[in-house]
Amino acid sequence: MRERVDRVIRAEAVLTPAGFAPGAVTITGGIVTAILPVDEPVETRPIAESGLHDGGATDIRLPKGLVLLPGLVDTHVHVNEPGRTDWEGFASATRAAMFGGVTTVIDMPLNSIPPTTTVRGLELKRAAAGPQSSVNVGFWGGAVPGNLGTLHELHAAGVFGFKAFLSPSGVDEFPALSSAELLAAGAEIAAFGGLLLVHAEDPAELDAAPPAHGRSYAGFLASRPPQAEASAIDRVIDAVRRTGVRAHILHLSAAAALPRLRAARAEGLPITVETCPHYLSFAAEQIPDGATAFKCCPPIRDAANQELLWEALLDGTIDLVASDHSPATAELKLGHGGDFGLAWGGISGLELSLPAVWTAARASGIGLERVLGWMSAATARFAGLPGKGTIRQGADADLVSFAPEESFTVDVSALQHKNPVSAFDGATLRGRVHSTWLAGTLVHETGPSGAGVTGVTSPAASAPPEDPPRGALLRRPAPTP
Ligand SMILES: [Zn+2]
């Protein structure tokens, strides 16, 4: 007789590393213990004796039309707290994540004040995130001119890797690295086996381009040309070749850079590449003048460019898709009369990244399992989280029920992130998240109609991480009851 489990979730389609198949996923102690035939009898223990925190049913069968997915791991989120909490904060950002089926977010080291460039900055982040986060949260550190030589301290304290800019970041407290500093950072990070993430736009190419001003989207696009990305990526490739550091190209927009990335991979260099839902969803031709909700850096380029990004995802040149959720206040985003030179650059899409990418993928005949491969399995692998991003025996039971064929129109005022601005407002998207489980505990469920969306109380944050040198999550796989 099989041992009793905390919970079993049955679905006609469960996404495992082998693809979609009917199954019954059993969970004990926050961990997936088995994937059984869908109708297999399973004995569950009373909820009070279990490690679950929700008081819900222990034997769950998803309604027809819903599939069971691993929770998304979003490795590119700007939470901005502390310091710019009026832009975004841990409570609102992680709630948006939970509603969007994202069970783990890794926070970027800017635009909080202070930035996560010191151990003290990391401690402040953890103190801010711990009491108010609804999902697992981890932190990237930053590599800036002023902290080179001390990066091992941040690494030992549990950051997942180090983000650097080559061009101005947009905030004064997070300066860019020069070419020499990029090499120094690469050598330093390589010495302890860390990871270097780069916002790759070349400042010389940006300076040579006509500056963005006024309401014209074409004008904004011309101010951040593809060569700026390509040239910066050449510098990163050079730094990898010379220092051996593992590097990651953040938010690739310019398809023109793909051939050099393919060549670098063929050379065996340890480089990974990311793109974002907005580059895969929107094309420059459709963006109205003055629509600064669409402003981000690097910019959304034309439809032909987008087609090449999809090809690169399909052939593996681009490894993963992360949201680059980067909000500001509505005033900073929209308050300049549609002037692309003055508006804040950043798109708020954390809650919508799965339906947005799925909508575009589905239209091209690309399967949902590929989408999860880019947004869950690959991002978990990239961040070094072997228990995340997959449904298999021994993995964390961070799970999502999803209705791939349901469609909805985005109403930005109904989204959970702090400032109601998003490039996706008004878009009709396919695919709705119905429920989110964190370590087997139900933390979010939509109303039966799909209309009244309700948040379910999440368990309290668990103890601080005990294994910092590998990137450390605030919420461990099995929360203490
Ligand atoms: Zn970013």
Short mmCIF file of N, CA and C and ligand atoms in Angstrom, two decimals, residues 76-78 108 110-111 163 165 199 250-251 274 276 297 323-326 345-346, ligand 1:
data_model
loop_
_atom_site.label_atom_id
_atom_site.label_comp_id
_atom_site.label_asym_id
_atom_site.label_seq_id
_atom_site.Cartn_x
_atom_site.Cartn_y
_atom_site.Cartn_z
N HIS A 76 13.85 38.10 -14.86
CA HIS A 76 14.13 39.51 -15.15
C HIS A 76 12.96 40.39 -14.70
N VAL A 77 12.99 40.78 -13.43
CA VAL A 77 11.91 41.59 -12.85
C VAL A 77 12.53 42.73 -12.05
N HIS A 78 12.06 43.95 -12.31
CA HIS A 78 12.51 45.11 -11.53
C HIS A 78 11.44 45.44 -10.50
N MET A 108 15.93 42.36 -10.25
CA MET A 108 17.10 43.06 -10.79
C MET A 108 17.68 44.03 -9.75
N LEU A 110 18.78 47.06 -9.95
CA LEU A 110 18.32 48.43 -10.04
C LEU A 110 16.84 48.33 -10.38
N ASN A 111 16.04 49.27 -10.13
CA ASN A 111 16.10 50.66 -9.80
C ASN A 111 15.73 50.94 -8.35
N LYS A 163 24.49 41.84 -12.75
CA LYS A 163 24.07 42.59 -13.93
C LYS A 163 24.98 43.80 -14.13
N PHE A 165 25.74 47.24 -16.99
CA PHE A 165 25.39 48.05 -18.16
C PHE A 165 26.68 48.48 -18.85
N HIS A 199 23.27 44.27 -19.98
CA HIS A 199 22.40 45.10 -20.81
C HIS A 199 23.30 45.58 -21.94
N LEU A 250 20.98 40.08 -21.84
CA LEU A 250 19.62 40.40 -21.41
C LEU A 250 18.81 40.95 -22.58
N HIS A 251 17.51 40.76 -22.54
CA HIS A 251 16.53 41.38 -23.45
C HIS A 251 17.05 41.71 -24.85
N GLU A 274 18.56 36.00 -23.88
CA GLU A 274 17.16 36.14 -23.49
C GLU A 274 16.47 37.14 -24.41
N CYS A 276 12.18 38.99 -24.72
CA CYS A 276 11.08 39.34 -23.82
C CYS A 276 9.74 39.26 -24.54
N CYS A 297 14.06 49.85 -23.65
CA CYS A 297 15.40 49.90 -24.21
C CYS A 297 16.10 48.58 -23.99
N SER A 323 10.35 38.49 -18.50
CA SER A 323 9.44 39.62 -18.75
C SER A 323 10.14 40.97 -18.90
N ASP A 324 11.27 41.18 -18.21
CA ASP A 324 11.81 42.54 -18.06
C ASP A 324 10.71 43.51 -17.61
N HIS A 325 9.93 43.04 -16.64
CA HIS A 325 8.91 43.91 -16.02
C HIS A 325 9.64 45.08 -15.38
N SER A 326 9.43 46.28 -15.91
CA SER A 326 10.19 47.43 -15.42
C SER A 326 9.29 48.66 -15.34
N GLY A 345 11.65 54.45 -19.85
CA GLY A 345 11.70 53.26 -20.70
C GLY A 345 11.55 52.00 -19.87
N GLY A 346 10.49 51.26 -20.10
CA GLY A 346 10.27 50.01 -19.36
C GLY A 346 8.83 49.59 -19.55
ZN ZN B 1 15.57 45.17 -17.20
#
